[in-house]
Tab-separated table of C-alpha atoms and ligand atoms in Angstrom:
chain	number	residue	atom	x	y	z
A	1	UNK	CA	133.509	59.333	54.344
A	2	UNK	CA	133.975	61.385	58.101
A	3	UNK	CA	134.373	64.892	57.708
A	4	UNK	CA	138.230	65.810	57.076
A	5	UNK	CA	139.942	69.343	57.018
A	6	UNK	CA	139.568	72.318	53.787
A	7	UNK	CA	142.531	74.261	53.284
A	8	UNK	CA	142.163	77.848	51.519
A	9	UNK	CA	145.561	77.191	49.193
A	10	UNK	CA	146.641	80.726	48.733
A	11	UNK	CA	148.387	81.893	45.716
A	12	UNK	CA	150.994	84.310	45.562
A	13	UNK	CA	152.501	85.957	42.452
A	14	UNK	CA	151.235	83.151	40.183
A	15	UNK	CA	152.800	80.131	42.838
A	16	UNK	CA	151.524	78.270	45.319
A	17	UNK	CA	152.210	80.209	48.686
A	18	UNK	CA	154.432	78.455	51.501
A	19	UNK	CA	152.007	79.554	53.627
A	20	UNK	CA	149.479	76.788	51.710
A	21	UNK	CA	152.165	74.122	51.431
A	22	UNK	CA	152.539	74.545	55.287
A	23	UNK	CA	148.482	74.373	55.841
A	24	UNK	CA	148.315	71.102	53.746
A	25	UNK	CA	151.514	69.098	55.472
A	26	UNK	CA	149.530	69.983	58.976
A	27	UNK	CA	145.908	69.215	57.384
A	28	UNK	CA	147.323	66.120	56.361
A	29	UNK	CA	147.998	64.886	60.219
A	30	UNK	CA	144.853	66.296	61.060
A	31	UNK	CA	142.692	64.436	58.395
A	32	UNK	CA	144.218	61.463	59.205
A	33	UNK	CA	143.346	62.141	62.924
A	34	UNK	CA	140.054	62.816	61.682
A	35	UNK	CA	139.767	59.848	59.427
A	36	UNK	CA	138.554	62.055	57.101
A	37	UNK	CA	140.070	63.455	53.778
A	38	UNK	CA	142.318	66.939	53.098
A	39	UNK	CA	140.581	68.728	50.525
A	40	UNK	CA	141.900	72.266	49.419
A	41	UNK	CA	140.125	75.081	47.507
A	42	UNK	CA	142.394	77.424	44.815
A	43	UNK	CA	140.586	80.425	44.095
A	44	UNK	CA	142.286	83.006	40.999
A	45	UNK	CA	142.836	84.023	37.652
A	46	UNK	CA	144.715	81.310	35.540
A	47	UNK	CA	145.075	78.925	38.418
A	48	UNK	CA	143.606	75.864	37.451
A	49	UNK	CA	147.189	74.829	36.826
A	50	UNK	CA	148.884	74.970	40.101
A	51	UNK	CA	146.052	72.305	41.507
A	52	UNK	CA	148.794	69.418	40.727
A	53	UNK	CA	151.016	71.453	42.619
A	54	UNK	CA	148.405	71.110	45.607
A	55	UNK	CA	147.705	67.679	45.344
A	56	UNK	CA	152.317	67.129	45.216
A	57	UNK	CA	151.840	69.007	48.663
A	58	UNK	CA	148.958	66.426	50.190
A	59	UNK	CA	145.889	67.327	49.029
A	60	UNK	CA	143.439	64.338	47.921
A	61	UNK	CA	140.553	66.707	46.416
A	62	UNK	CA	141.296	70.288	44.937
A	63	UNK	CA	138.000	72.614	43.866
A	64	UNK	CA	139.733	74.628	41.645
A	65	UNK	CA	137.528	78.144	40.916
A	66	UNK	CA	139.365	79.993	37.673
A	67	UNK	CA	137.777	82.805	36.723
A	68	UNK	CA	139.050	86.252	35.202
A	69	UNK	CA	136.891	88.275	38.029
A	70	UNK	CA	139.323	86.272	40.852
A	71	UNK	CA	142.371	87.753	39.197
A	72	UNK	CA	142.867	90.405	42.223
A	73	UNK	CA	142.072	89.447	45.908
A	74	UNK	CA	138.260	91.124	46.647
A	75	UNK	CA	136.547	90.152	49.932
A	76	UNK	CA	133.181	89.690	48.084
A	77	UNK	CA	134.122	87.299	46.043
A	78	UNK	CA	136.751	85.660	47.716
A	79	UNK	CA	133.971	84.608	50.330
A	80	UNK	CA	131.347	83.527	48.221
A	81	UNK	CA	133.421	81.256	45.844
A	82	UNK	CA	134.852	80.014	49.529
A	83	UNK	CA	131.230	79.731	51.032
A	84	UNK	CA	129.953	77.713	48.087
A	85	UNK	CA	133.232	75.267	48.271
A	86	UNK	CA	132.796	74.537	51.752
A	87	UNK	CA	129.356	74.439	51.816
A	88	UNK	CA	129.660	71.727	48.375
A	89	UNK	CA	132.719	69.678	50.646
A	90	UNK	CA	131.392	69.893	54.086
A	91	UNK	CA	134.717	70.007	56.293
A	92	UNK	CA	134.648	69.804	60.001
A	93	UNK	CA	137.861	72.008	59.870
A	94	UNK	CA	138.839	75.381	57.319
A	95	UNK	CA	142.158	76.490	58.079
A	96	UNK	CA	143.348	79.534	56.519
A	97	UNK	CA	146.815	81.148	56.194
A	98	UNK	CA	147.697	83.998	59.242
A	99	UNK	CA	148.478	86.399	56.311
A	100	UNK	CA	146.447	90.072	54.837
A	101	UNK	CA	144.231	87.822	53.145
A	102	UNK	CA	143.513	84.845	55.587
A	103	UNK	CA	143.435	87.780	58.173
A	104	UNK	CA	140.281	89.858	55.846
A	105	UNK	CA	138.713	86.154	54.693
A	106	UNK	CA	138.627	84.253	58.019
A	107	UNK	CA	135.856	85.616	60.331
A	108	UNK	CA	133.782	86.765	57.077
A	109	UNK	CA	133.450	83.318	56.411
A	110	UNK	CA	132.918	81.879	59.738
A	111	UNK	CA	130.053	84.579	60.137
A	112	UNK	CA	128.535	83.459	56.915
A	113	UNK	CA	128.909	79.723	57.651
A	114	UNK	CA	127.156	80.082	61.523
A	115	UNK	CA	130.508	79.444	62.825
A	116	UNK	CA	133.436	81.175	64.695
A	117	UNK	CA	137.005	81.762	63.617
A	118	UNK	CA	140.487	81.153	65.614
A	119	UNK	CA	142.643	83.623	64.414
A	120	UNK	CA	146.670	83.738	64.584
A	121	UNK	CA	147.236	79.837	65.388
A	122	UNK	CA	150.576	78.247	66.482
A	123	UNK	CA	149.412	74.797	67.133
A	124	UNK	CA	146.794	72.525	65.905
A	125	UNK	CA	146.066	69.384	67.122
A	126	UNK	CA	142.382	66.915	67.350
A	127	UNK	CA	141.400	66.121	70.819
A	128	UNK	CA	141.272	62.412	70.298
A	129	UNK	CA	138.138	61.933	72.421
A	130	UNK	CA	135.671	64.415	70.955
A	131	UNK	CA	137.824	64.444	67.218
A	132	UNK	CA	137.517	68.248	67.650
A	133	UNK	CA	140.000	71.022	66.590
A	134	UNK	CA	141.989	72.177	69.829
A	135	UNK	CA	143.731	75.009	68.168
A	136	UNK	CA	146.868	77.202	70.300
A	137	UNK	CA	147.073	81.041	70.466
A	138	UNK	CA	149.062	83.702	72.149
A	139	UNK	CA	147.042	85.839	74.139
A	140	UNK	CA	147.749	88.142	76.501
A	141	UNK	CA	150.579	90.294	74.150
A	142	UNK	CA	152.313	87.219	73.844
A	143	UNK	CA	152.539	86.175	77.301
A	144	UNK	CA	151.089	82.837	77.578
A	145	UNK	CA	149.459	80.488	75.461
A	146	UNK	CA	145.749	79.313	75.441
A	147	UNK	CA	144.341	76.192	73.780
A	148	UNK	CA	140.583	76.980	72.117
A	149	UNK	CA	137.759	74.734	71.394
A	150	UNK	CA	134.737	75.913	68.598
A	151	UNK	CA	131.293	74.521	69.684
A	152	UNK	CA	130.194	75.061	66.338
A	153	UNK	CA	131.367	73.039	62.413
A	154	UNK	CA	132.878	74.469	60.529
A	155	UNK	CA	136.136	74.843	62.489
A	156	UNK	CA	137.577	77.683	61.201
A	157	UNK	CA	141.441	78.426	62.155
A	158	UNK	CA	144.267	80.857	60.176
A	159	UNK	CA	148.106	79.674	61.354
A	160	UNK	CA	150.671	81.969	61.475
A	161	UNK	CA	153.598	81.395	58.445
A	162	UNK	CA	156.852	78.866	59.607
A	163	UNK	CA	154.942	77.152	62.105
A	164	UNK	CA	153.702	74.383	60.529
A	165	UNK	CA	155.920	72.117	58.529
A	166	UNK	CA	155.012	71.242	54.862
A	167	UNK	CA	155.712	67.718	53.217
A	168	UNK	CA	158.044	66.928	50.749
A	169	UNK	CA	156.341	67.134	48.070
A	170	UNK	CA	155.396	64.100	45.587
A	171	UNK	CA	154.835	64.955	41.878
A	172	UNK	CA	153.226	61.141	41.573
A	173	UNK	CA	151.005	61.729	43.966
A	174	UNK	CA	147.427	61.277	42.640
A	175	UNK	CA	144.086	63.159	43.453
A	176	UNK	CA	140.772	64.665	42.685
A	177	UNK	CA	140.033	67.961	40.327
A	178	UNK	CA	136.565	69.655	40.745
A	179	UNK	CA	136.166	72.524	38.942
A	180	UNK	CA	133.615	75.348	40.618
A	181	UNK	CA	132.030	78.025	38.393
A	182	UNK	CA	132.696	80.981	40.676
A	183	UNK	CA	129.305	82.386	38.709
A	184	UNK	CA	129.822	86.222	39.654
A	185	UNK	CA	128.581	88.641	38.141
A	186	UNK	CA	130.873	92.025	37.933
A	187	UNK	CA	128.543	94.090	39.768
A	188	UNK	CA	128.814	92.007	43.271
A	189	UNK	CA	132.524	92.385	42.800
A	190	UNK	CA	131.875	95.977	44.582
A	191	UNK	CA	136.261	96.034	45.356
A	192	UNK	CA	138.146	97.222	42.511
A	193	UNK	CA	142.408	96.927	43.118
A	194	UNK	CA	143.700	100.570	41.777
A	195	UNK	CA	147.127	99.761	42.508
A	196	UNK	CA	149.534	97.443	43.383
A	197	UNK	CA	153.269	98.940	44.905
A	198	UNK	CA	156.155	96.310	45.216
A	199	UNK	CA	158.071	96.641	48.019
A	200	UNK	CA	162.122	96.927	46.461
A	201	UNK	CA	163.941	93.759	48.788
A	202	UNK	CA	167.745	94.504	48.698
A	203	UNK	CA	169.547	91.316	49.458
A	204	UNK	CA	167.943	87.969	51.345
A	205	UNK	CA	164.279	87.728	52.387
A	206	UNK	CA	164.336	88.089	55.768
A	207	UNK	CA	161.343	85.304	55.947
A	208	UNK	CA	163.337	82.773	54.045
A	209	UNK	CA	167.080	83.456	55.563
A	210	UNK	CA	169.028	80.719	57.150
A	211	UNK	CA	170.893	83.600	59.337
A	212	UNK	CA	169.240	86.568	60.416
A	213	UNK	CA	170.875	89.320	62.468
A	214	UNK	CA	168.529	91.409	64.670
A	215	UNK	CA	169.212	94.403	66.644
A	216	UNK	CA	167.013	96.404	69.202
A	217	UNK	CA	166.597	99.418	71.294
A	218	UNK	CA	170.221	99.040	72.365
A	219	UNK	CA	171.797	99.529	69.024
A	220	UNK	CA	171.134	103.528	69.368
A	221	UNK	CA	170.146	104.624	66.132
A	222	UNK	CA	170.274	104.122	62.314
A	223	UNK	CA	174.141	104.281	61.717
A	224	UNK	CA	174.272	101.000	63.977
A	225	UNK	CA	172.677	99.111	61.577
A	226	UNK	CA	175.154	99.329	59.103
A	227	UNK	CA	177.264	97.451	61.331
A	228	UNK	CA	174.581	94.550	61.346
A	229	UNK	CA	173.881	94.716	57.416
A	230	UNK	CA	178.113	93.659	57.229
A	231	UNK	CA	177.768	90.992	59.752
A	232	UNK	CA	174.672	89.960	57.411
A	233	UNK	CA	176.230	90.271	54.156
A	234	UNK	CA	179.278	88.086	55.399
A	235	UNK	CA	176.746	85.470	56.765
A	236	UNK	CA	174.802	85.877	53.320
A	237	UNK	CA	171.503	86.722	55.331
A	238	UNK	CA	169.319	89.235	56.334
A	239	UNK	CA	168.552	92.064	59.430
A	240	UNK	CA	165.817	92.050	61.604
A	241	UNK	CA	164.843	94.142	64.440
A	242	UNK	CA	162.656	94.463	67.849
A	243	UNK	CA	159.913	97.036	67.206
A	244	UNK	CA	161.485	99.619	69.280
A	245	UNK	CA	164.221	99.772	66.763
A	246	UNK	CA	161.287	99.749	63.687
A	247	UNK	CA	159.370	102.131	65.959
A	248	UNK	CA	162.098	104.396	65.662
A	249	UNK	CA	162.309	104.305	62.248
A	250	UNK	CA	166.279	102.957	62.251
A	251	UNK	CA	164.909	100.461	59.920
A	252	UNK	CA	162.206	99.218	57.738
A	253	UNK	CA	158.605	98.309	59.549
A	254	UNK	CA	159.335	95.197	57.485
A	255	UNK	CA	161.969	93.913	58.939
A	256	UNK	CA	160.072	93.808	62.450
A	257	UNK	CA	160.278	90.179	64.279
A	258	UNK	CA	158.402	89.502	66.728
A	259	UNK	CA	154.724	89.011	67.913
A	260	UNK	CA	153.080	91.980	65.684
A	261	UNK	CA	156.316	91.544	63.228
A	262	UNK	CA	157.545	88.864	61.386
A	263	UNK	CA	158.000	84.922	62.005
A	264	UNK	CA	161.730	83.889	61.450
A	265	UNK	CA	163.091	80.147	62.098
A	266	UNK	CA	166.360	80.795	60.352
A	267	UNK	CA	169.426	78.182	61.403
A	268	UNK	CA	170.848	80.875	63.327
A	269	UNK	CA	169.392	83.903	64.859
A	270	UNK	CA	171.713	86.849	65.727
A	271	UNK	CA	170.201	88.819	68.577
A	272	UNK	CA	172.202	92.049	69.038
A	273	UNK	CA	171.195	94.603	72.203
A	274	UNK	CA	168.152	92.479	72.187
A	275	UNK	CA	166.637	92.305	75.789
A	276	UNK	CA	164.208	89.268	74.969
A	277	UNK	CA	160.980	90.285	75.689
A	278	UNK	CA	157.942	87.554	75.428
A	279	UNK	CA	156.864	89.413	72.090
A	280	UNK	CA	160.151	89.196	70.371
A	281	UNK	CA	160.928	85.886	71.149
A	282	UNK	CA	157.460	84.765	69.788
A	283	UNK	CA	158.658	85.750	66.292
A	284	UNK	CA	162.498	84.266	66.700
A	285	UNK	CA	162.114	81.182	68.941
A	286	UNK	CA	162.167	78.784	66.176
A	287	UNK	CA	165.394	79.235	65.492
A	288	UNK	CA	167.944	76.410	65.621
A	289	UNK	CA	170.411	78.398	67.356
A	290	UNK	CA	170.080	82.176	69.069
A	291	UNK	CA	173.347	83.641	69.564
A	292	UNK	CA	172.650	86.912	72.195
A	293	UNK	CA	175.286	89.861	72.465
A	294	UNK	CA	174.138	92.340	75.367
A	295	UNK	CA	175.860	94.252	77.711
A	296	UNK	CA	173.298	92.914	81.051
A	297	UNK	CA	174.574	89.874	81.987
A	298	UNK	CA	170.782	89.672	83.377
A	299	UNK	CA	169.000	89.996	80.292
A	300	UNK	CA	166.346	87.768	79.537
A	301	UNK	CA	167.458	87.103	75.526
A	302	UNK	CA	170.634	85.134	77.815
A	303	UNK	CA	167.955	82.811	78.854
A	304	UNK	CA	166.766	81.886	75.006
A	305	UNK	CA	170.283	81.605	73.278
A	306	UNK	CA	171.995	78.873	72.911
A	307	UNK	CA	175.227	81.128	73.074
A	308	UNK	CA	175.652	84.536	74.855
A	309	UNK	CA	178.366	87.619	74.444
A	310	UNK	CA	178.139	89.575	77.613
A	311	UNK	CA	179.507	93.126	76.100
A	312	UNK	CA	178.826	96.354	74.487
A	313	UNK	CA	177.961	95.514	70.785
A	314	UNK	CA	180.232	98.243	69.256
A	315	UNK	CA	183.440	96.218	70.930
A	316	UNK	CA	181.707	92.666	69.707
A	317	UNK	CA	180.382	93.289	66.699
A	318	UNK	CA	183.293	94.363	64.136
A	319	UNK	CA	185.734	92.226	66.058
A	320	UNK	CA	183.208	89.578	65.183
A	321	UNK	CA	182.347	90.234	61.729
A	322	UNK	CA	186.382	90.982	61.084
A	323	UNK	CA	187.050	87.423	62.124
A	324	UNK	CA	184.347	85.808	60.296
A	325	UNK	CA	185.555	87.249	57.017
A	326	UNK	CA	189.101	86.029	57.843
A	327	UNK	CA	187.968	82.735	58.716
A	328	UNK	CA	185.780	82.826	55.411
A	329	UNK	CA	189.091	84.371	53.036
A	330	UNK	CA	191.544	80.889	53.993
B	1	LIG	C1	151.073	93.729	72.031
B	1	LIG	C2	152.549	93.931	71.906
B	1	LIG	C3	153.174	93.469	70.762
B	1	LIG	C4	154.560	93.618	70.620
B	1	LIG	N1	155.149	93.142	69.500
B	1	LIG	C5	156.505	93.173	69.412
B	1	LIG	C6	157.176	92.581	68.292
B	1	LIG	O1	156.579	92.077	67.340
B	1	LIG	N2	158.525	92.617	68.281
B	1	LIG	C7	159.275	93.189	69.295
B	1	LIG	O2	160.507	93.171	69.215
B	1	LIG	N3	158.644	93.769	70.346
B	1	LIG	C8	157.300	93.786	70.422
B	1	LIG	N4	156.686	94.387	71.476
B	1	LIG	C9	157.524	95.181	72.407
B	1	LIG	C10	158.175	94.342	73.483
B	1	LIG	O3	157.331	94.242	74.612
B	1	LIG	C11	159.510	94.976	73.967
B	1	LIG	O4	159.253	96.279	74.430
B	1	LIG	C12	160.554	95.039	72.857
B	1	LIG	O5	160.735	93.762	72.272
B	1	LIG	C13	161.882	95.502	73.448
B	1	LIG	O6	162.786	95.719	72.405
B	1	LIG	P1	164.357	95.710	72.666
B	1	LIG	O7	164.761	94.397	73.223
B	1	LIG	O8	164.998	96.179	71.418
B	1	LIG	O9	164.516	96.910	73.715
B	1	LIG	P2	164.857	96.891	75.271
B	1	LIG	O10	163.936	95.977	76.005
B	1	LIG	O11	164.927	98.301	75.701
B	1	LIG	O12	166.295	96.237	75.338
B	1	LIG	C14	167.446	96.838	74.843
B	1	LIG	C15	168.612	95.935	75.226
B	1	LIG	O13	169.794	96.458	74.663
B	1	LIG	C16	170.859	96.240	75.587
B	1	LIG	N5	171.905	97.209	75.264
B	1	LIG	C17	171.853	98.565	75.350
B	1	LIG	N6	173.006	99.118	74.911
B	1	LIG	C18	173.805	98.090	74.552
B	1	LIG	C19	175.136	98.010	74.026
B	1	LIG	N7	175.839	99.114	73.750
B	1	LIG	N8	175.645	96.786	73.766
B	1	LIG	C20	174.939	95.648	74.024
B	1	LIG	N9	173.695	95.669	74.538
B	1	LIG	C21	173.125	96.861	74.779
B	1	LIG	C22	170.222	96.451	76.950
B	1	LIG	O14	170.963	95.799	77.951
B	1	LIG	C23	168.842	95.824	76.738
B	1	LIG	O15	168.816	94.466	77.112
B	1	LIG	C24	155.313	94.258	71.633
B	1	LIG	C25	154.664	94.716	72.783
B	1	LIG	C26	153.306	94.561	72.917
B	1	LIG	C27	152.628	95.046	74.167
């Protein structure tokens, strides 16, 4: 069998993470591409019984390494259970998730397996003549795009969240289970988690909204964002911001979108005194449709929506949300 494409499948409170459901709908093309087969690898605590799960979302093979010592995320033994699984499949390609852990994991285990990691991906794709991994970054802040090539195997990538599109998934669908002793002892786990601190979420997720309304450096302060928490409640989603408005502390780092923030692709994005800058767009231009109200008719975010409101926001925006709730009362 050619070589085909691992996937770390990530788990995240107990469930499979959308970040691995994405991963295996894209490995799948790849594979294919490849000729080769999509095997994942589910490292954890009490996980042996999402694998099914993995295999509904495309995978053919699933090493599955349960063991009470993988309960809590530690880089030691993350990598060596990983190490040993790719070592035992033999991909040409490891993708990883763009997230805290695929971030930590990624180069570790490109440095242990003689290989180098492409971090932050937006776009995969197999260069048909040489069947190697041309994976797509931003680089310069955001500003352009570059297309990289690894000399070495494995081809280690992580892929930022929403950019890849998973499969539906198929309960029928039949594959391999392979067990792995993870064989650690508890002295080489040398990480011990002291603490875990949920964030408190009021409302919609802004990750998994349909509408998001954003506001930036125009908005002026914290009080404005009241005015774009109404507009989000009536809409039923959630509020984002450009970093100068997170910067500012007006609102919560979390809700940052944008190139060092958050990845939205919500059915319709919301962008108020917004100016549209390369790095915010890179988190918001997957939306279906960018609505843009600024006051400079020249603004760049006039450019990337699909409608614009040239005007001062404190005019727009309760006219707006006052006629949206009457439209949404008949
Ligand atoms: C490496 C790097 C990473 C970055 N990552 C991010 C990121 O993740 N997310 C991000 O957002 N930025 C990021 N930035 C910053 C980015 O370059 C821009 O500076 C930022 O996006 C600008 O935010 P803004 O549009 O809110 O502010 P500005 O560019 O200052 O725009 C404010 C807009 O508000 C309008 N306005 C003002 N008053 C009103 C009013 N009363 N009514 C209507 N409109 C009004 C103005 O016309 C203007 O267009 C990053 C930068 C770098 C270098």
């Amino acid at each position: 069998m050619p070589k085909g494409v691992l996937v770390f499948a990530e788990v995240s409170d107990g469930k499979l993470s959308g970040i691995a459901a994405e991963l295996l709908g894209c490995g799948r093309g790849l594979a294919a591409e490849l000729g080769g087969d999509l095997t994942a690898v589910l490292v954890g605590s009490n996980v042996a019984g999402l694998a099914q799960s993995v295999i509904a979302a495309g995978a053919d093979r699933v090493f599955v390494a349960d063991d009470p010592l993988l309960a809590d995320y530690a880089t030691d033994s993350y990598v060596s259970v990983i190490e040993k699984v790719v070592k035992q499949a033999g991909p040409s390609v490891v993708l990883l998730g763009q997230t805290s852990i695929g971030r930590d994991l990624a180069p570790r285990l490109a440095f242990r397996l003689g290989t180098a990691a492409t971090m932050d991906c937006v776009a995969l794709a197999i260069d048909p003549a040489t069947k190697r991994l041309m994976p797509t970054k931003p680089v310069y802040g955001g500003n352009a795009r570059a297309v990289f090539a690894c000399e070495t195997e494995p081809q280690v990538a992580t892929v930022r969240a929403k950019v890849m599109s998973p499969i539906t998934p198929d309960p029928a669908r039949h594959g391999e289970i392979v067990s792995v002793a993870a064989s650690l002892e508890p002295a080489a786990v040398r990480t011990k988690l002291v603490q875990k601190v949920k964030e408190e979420l009021k409302g919609v997720k802004l990750e998994e909204a349909t509408v998001v309304v954003s506001g930036g450096r125009g908005i002026g302060g914290p009080e404005g964002f009241k005015e774009l928490e109404e507009l989000a409640k009536v809409l039923r989603g959630a509020v984002g911001a450009s970093r100068p408005a997170c910067d500012s502390a007006w609102i919560a780092d979390t809700q940052q979108v944008g190139l060092t923030g958050k990845v939205v692709t919500p059915d319709l994005y919301i962008a108020v005194a917004i100016s549209g800058s390369s790095q915010h767009m890179a988190g918001c231009s997957g939306a279906k449709v960018i609505v843009a109200v600024n006051k400079d008719p020249e603004a760049n975010i006039f450019k990337e929506a699909r409608y614009g409101i040239v005007g001062d926001w404190k005019k727009v925006l309760p006219a707006f949300t006052a006629k949206l709730k009457e439209l949404l009362a008949q």
